[in-house]
Short mmCIF file of C-alpha atoms in Angstrom, two decimals:
data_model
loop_
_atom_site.label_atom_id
_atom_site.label_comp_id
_atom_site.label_asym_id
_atom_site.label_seq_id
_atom_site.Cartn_x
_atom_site.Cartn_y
_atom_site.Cartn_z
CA UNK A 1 65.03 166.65 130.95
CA UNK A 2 62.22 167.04 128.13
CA UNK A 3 61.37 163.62 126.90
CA UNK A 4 61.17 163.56 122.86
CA UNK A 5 61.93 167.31 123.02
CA UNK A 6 60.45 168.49 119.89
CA UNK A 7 62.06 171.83 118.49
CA UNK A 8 59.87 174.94 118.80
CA UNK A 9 60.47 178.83 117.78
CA UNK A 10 58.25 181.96 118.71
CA UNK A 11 59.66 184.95 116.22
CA UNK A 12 57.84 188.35 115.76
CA UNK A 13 57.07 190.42 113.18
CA UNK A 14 60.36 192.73 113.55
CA UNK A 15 62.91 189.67 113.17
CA UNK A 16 63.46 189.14 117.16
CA UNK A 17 63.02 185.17 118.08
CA UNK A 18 63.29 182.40 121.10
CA UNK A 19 64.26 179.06 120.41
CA UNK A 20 62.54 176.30 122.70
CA UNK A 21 60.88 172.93 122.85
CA UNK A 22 57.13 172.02 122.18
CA UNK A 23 55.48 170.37 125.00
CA UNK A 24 51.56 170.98 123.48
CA UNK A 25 50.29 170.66 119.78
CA UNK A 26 52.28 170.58 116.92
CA UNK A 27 51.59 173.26 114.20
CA UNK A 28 52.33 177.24 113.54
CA UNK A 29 49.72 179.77 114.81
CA UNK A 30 50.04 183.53 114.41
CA UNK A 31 48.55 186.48 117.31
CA UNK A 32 50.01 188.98 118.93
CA UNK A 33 52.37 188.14 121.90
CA UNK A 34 51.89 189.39 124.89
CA UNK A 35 52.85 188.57 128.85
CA UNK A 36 50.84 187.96 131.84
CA UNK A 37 52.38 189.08 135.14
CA UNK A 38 50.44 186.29 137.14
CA UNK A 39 51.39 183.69 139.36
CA UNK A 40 48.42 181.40 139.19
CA UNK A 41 45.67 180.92 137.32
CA UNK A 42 47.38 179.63 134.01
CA UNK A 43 44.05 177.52 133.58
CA UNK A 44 41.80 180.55 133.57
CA UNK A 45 43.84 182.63 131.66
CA UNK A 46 43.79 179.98 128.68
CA UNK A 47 39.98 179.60 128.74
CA UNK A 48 39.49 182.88 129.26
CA UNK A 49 37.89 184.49 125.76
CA UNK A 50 39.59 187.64 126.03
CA UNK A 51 42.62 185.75 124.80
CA UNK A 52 41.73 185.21 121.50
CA UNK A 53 44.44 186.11 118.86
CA UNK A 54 47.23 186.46 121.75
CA UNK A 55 50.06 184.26 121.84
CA UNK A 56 50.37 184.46 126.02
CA UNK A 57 54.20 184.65 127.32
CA UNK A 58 53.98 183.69 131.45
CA UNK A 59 56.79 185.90 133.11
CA UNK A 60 56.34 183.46 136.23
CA UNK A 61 59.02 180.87 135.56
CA UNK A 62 57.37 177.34 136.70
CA UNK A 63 53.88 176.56 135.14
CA UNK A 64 51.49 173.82 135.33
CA UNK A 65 52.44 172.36 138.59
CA UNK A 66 49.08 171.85 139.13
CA UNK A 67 47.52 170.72 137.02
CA UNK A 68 44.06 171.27 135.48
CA UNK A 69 40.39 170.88 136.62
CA UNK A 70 37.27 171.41 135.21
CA UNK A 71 35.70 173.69 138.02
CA UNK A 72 38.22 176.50 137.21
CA UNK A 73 37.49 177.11 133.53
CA UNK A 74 36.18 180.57 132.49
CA UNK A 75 34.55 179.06 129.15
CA UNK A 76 34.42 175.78 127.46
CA UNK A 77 37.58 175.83 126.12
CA UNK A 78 40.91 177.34 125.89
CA UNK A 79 41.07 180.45 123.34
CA UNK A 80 44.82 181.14 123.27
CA UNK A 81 46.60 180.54 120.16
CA UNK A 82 49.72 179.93 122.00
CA UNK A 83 51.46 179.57 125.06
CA UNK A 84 55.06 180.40 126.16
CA UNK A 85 56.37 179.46 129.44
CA UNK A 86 60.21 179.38 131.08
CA UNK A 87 59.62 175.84 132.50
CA UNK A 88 56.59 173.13 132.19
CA UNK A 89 56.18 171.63 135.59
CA UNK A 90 56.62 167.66 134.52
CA UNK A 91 55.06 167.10 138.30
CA UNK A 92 51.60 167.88 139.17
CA UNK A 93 50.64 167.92 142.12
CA UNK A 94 47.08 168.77 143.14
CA UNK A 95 44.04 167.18 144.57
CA UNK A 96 41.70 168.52 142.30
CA UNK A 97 43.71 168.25 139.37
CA UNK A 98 42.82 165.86 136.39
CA UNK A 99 44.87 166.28 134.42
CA UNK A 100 48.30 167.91 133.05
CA UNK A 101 48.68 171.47 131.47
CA UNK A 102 50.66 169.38 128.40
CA UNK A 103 47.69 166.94 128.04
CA UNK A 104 45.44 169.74 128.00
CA UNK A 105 47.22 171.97 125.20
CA UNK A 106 47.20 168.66 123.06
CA UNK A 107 43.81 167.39 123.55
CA UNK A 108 42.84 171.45 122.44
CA UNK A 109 45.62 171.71 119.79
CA UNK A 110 47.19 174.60 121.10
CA UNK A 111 50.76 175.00 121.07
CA UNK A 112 53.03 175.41 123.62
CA UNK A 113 56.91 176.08 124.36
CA UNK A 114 58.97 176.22 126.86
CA UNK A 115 62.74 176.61 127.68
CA UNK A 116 61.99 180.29 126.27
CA UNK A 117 64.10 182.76 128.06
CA UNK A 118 60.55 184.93 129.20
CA UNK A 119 62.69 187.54 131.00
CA UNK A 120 64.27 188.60 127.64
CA UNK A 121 61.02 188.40 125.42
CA UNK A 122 59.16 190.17 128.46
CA UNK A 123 61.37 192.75 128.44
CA UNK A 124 61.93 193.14 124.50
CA UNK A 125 57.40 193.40 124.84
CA UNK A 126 58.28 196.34 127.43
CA UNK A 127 60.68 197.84 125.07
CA UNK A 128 59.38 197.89 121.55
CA UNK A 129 55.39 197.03 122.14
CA UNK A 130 53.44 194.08 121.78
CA UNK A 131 53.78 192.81 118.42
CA UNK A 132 52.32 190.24 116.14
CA UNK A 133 54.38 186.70 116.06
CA UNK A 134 54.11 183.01 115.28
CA UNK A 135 54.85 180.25 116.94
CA UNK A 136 55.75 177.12 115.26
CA UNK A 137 57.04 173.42 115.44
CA UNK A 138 57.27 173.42 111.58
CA UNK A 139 59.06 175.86 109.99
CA UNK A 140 62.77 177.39 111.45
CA UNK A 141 63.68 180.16 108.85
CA UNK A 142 63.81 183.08 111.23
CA UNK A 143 63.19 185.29 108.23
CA UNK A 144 60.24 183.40 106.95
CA UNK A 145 58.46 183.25 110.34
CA UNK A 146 58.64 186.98 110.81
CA UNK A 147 57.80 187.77 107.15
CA UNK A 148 54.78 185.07 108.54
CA UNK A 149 53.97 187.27 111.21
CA UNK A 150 54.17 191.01 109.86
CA UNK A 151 51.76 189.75 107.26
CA UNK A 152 49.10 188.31 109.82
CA UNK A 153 45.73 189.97 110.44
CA UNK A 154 46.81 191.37 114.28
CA UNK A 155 44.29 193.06 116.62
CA UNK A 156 43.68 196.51 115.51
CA UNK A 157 40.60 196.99 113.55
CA UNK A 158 39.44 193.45 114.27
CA UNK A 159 36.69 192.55 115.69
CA UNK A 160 36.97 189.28 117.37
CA UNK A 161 34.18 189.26 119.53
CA UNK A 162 31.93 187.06 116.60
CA UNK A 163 34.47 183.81 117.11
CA UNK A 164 33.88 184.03 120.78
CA UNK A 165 30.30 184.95 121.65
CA UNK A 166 27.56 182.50 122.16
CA UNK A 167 25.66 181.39 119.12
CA UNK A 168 22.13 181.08 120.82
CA UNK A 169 20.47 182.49 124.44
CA UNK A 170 21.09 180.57 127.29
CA UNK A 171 20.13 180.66 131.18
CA UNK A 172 22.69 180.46 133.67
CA UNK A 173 22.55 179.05 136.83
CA UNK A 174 24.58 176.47 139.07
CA UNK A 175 23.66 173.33 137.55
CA UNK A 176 24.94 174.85 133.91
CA UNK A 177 28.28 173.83 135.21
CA UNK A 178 27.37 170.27 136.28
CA UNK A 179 30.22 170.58 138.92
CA UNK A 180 29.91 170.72 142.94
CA UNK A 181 29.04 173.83 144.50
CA UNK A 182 31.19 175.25 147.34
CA UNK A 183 31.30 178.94 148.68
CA UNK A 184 32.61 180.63 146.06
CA UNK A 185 29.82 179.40 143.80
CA UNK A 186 26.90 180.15 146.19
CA UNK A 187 29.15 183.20 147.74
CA UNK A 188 28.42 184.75 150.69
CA UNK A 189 25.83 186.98 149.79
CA UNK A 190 23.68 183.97 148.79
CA UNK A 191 19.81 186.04 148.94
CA UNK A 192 17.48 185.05 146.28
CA UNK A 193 16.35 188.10 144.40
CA UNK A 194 13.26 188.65 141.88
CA UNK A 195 16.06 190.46 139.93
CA UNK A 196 16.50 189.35 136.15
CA UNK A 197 19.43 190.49 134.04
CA UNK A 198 20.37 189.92 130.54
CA UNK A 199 24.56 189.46 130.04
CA UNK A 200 25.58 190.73 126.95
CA UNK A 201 28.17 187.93 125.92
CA UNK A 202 31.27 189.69 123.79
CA UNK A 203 33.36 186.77 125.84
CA UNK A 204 31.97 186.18 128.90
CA UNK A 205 33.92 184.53 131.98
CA UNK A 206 32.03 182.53 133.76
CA UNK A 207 33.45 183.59 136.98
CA UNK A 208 30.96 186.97 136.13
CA UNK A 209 28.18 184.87 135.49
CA UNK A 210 28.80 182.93 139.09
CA UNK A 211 28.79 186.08 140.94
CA UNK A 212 25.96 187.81 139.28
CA UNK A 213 24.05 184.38 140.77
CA UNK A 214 25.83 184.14 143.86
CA UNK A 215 24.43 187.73 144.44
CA UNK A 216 21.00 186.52 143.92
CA UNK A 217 20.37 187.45 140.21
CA UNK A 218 18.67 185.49 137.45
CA UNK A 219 21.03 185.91 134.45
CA UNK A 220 20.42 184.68 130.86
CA UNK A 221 23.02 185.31 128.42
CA UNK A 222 22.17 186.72 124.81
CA UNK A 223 24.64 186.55 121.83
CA UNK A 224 26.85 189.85 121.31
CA UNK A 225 24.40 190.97 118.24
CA UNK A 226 21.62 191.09 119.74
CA UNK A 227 19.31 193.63 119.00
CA UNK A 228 18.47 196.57 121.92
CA UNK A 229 14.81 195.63 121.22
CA UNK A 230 15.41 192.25 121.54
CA UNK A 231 17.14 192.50 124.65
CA UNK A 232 14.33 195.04 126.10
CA UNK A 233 11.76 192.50 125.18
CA UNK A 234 13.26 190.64 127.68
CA UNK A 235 12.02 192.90 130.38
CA UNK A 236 15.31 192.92 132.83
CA UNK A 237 16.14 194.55 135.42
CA UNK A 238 19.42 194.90 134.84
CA UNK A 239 21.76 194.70 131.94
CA UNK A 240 25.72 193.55 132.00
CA UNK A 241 28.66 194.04 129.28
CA UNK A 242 30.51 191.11 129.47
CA UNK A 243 34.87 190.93 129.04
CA UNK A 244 35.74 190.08 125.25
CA UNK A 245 38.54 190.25 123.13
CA UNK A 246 40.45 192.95 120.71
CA UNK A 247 39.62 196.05 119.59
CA UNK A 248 36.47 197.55 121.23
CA UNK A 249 36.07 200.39 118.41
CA UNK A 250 35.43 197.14 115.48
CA UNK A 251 32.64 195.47 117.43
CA UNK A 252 29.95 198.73 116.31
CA UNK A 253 27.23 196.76 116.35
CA UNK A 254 27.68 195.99 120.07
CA UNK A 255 28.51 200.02 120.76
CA UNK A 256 25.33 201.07 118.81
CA UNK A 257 23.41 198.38 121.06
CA UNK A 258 24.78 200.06 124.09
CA UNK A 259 23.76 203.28 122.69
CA UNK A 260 20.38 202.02 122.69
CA UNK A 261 20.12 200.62 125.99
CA UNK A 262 21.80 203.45 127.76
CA UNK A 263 19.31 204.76 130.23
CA UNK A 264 16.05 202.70 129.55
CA UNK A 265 17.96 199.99 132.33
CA UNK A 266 20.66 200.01 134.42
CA UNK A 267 23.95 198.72 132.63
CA UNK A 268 27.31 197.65 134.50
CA UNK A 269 30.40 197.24 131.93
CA UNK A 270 33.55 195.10 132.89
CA UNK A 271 36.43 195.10 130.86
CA UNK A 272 35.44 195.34 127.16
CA UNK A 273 32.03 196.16 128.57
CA UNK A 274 33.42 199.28 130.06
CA UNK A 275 35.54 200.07 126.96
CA UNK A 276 32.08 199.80 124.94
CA UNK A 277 29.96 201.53 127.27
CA UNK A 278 32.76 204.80 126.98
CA UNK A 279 32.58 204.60 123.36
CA UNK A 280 28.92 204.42 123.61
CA UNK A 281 28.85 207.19 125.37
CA UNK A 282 31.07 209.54 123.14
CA UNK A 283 34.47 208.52 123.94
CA UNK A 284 37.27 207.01 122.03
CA UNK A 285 39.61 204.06 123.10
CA UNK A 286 43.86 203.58 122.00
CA UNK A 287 45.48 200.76 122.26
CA UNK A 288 48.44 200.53 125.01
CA UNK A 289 52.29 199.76 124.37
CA UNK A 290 51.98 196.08 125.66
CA UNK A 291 48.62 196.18 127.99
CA UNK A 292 47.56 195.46 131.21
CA UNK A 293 47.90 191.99 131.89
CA UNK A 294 48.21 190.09 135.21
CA UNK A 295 46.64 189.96 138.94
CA UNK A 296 48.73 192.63 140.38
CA UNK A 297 47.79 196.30 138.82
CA UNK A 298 47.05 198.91 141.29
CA UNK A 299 43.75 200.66 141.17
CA UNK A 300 42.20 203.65 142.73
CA UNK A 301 38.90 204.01 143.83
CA UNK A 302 38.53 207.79 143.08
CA UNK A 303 35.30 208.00 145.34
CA UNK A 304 36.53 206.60 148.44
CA UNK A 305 40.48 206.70 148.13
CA UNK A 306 40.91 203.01 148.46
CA UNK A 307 43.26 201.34 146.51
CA UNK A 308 43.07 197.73 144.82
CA UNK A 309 45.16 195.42 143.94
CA UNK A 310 43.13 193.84 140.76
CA UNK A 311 43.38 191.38 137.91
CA UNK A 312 43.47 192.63 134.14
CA UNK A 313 43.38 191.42 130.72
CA UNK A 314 43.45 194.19 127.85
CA UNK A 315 45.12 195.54 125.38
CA UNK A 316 43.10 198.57 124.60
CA UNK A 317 41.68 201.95 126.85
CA UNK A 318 39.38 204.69 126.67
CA UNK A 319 41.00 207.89 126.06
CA UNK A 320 40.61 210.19 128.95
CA UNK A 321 40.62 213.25 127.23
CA UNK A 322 37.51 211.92 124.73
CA UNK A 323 35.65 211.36 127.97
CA UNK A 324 32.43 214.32 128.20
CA UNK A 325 33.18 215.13 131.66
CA UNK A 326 29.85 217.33 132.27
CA UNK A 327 28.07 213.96 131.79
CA UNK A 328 30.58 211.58 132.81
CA UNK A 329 32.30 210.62 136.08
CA UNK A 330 36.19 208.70 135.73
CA UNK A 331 35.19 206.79 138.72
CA UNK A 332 39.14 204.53 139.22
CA UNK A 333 42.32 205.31 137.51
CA UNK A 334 45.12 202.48 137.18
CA UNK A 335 47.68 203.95 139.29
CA UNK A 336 50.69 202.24 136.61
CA UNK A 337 49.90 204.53 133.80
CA UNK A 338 46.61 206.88 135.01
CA UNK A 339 44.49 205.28 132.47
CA UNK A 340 41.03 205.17 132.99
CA UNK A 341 39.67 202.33 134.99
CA UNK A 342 36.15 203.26 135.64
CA UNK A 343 33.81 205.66 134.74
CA UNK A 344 29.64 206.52 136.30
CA UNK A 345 26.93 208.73 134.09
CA UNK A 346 26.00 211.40 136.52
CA UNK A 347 22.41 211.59 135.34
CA UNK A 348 21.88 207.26 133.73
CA UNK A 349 21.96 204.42 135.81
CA UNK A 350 25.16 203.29 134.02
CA UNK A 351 28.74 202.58 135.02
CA UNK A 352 31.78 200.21 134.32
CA UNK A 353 35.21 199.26 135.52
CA UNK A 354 38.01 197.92 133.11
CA UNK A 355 39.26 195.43 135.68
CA UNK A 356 38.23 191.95 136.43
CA UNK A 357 35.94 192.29 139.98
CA UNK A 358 35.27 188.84 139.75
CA UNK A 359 38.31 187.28 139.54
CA UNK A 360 39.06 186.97 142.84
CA UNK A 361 42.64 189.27 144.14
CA UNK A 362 41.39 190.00 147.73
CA UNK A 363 39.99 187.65 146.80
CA UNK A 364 36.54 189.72 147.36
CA UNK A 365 37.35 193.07 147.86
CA UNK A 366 35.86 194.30 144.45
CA UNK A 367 32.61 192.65 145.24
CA UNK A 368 31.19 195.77 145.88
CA UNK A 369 31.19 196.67 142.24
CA UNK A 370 28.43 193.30 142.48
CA UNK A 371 26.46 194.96 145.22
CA UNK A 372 26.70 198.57 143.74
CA UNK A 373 25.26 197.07 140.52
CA UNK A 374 22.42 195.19 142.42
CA UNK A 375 21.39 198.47 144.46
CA UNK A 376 21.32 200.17 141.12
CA UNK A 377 18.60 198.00 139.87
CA UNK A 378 16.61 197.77 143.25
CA UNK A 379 17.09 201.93 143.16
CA UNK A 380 15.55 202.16 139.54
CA UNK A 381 12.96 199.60 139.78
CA UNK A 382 11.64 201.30 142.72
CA UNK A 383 12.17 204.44 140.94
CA UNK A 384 9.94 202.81 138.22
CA UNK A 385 6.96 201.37 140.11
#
């Protein structure tokens, strides 16, 4: 049983809402709910920055069991603006864990619920789209909270990317975590490199930033504004699009960057990197029924046949049919709903994938998206001398 249970609702904008209990912060918050198909990684899908203004609906019915640590989290802090689970595990049980997923939510003032039927609100997502909502431990009028949450801002048009970015330059390296090291932070492809790129930050996960170092790199991380001279004055080698939240097409400033970039260095795009880099490059993006979110979507290699099973977090894709084919390569497809996964410039050193290669299904079969990236730079540079 729920100890105090404290009365919760989640209602969206066209009337539809799930009574449950609170088990984070108190409050209302408004974003568009969505579900992720995952069975772990509830920690790194909170502090992950590409969550900003989602409400995030678990279809795995036991979370939290456990726990929380501090060498699993993608960013400083969590970025959801709510949470939405079947069951809270009231047991944790984990070595490493230091705490409990309710502690967590409260100490960050997110909200969370659970005793939500997540089959039914998955399913109603499937049906009718993701949609914005509010969650709330204050008000109860059904009608008011979906009045609430037709009238909130949403994701379309947004550009979310300034609330998330980094507000000054920073290097990154193994000590910026202050935490132990262990394989997966050193990685087995641990060779020091005299390579130097710049990461783009429009949300960065630090899981990126640990296997751009584990593969030898020198990375400092530059705000998502940053100027194309700035970022050439630099002198890198390399150049990465970082992950980041909402719609791709409102962050222009970060497009026209790319723009700029595009062929003076090697770039590499991941997630809203590669939706950026397409639009850069001509193409348009449209935003999907309910997204692609979850460790299990099914990928194709186009190039070598192969097929992945990869982790995803967007709401958004690049249009295939915007895509200048003379130019442009579709490199991966997601095998769900043929959407573009990947694309290559035939001529540029420049290419991106939509998935997550760093976050670990396999749990390192995409690192050769890592390597193709670092023999990209070693090709130009020597191209260069």
């Amino acid at each position: 049983m729920i100890k105090d249970p404290k009365r919760a609702i989640v209602a969206l904008e066209d009337g539809t809402y799930f009574e449950g209990f609170s088990f984070g912060a108190q409050g209302e918050r408004t974003g568009e709910v969505v579900f992720n198909t995952s069975l772990t990684g509830y920690q790194e899908i909170l502090t992950d920055p590409s969550y900003k203004g989602q409400i995030v609906t678990m279809t795995y019915p036991l979370i939290g069991n456990y726990g929380i640590n501090p060498r699993d989290f993608e960013s400083k802090r969590p970025w959801v603006e709510g949470f939405i689970v079947r069951e809270n595990s009231k047991v944790v049980s984990n070595w490493r864990s230091k705490g409990s997923l309710q502690e967590f939510l409260t100490e960050h003032r997110i909200i969370g619920i659970e005793g939500v039927d997540t089959r039914a609100l998955t399913m109603h997502i499937r049906a009718a789209g993701a949609m914005k909502g509010i969650i709330s431990t204050l008000e109860f009028d059904q009608k008011k909270l979906a009045e609430k949450a037709k009238c909130s801002q949403g994701l379309e048009g947004v550009d979310l990317v300034r609330g998330v970015t980094c507000k000054s330059p920073f290097i990154w390296n193994n000590l910026t975590e202050n935490v132990e090291q262990d394989e997966w932070y050193s990685g087995p492809c641990n060779k020091r490199r005299d390579l130097f790129v710049v990461a783009i930050d429009f949300g960065i996960k630090h899981n990126i930033l640990r296997r751009l170092f584990a593969f030898g790199c020198h990375v400092k991380v530059v705000p998502a504004n940053t100027r194309a001279d700035d970022i050439l004055k630099l002198k890198p080698d390399g150049i990465l699009l970082s992950n980041g939240p909402g719609d791709p097409e409102a962050v222009t400033y970060g497009i026209e960057t790319t723009r700029q970039l595009i062929g003076k260095k090697p770039v590499f795009g991941i997630c809203l990197g590669h939706q950026i880099l397409g639009l850069a490059l001509g193409g348009r993006t449209f935003k999907l029924k309910f997204g692609h979110r979850g460790g299990n979507q099914p990928v194709k290699d186009l190039k070598t046949g192969k097929v992945f099973i990869t982790s995803q977090n967007h709401g958004f894709a690049l249009d295939a049919e915007s895509i200048n084919l003379t130019e442009v390569d579709i490199t991966h497809i997601n095998l769900n709903d043929n959407t573009v996964e990947g694309l290559s410039h035939r001529s540029i050193p420049a290419f991106s994938v939509q998935y997550h290669p760093e976050a670990s299904p396999g749990p390192h079969d995409s690192d050769y998206l890592f390597s193709n990236f670092i023999e990209m730079i070693e090709r130009y540079t020597a191209s260069d001398l």
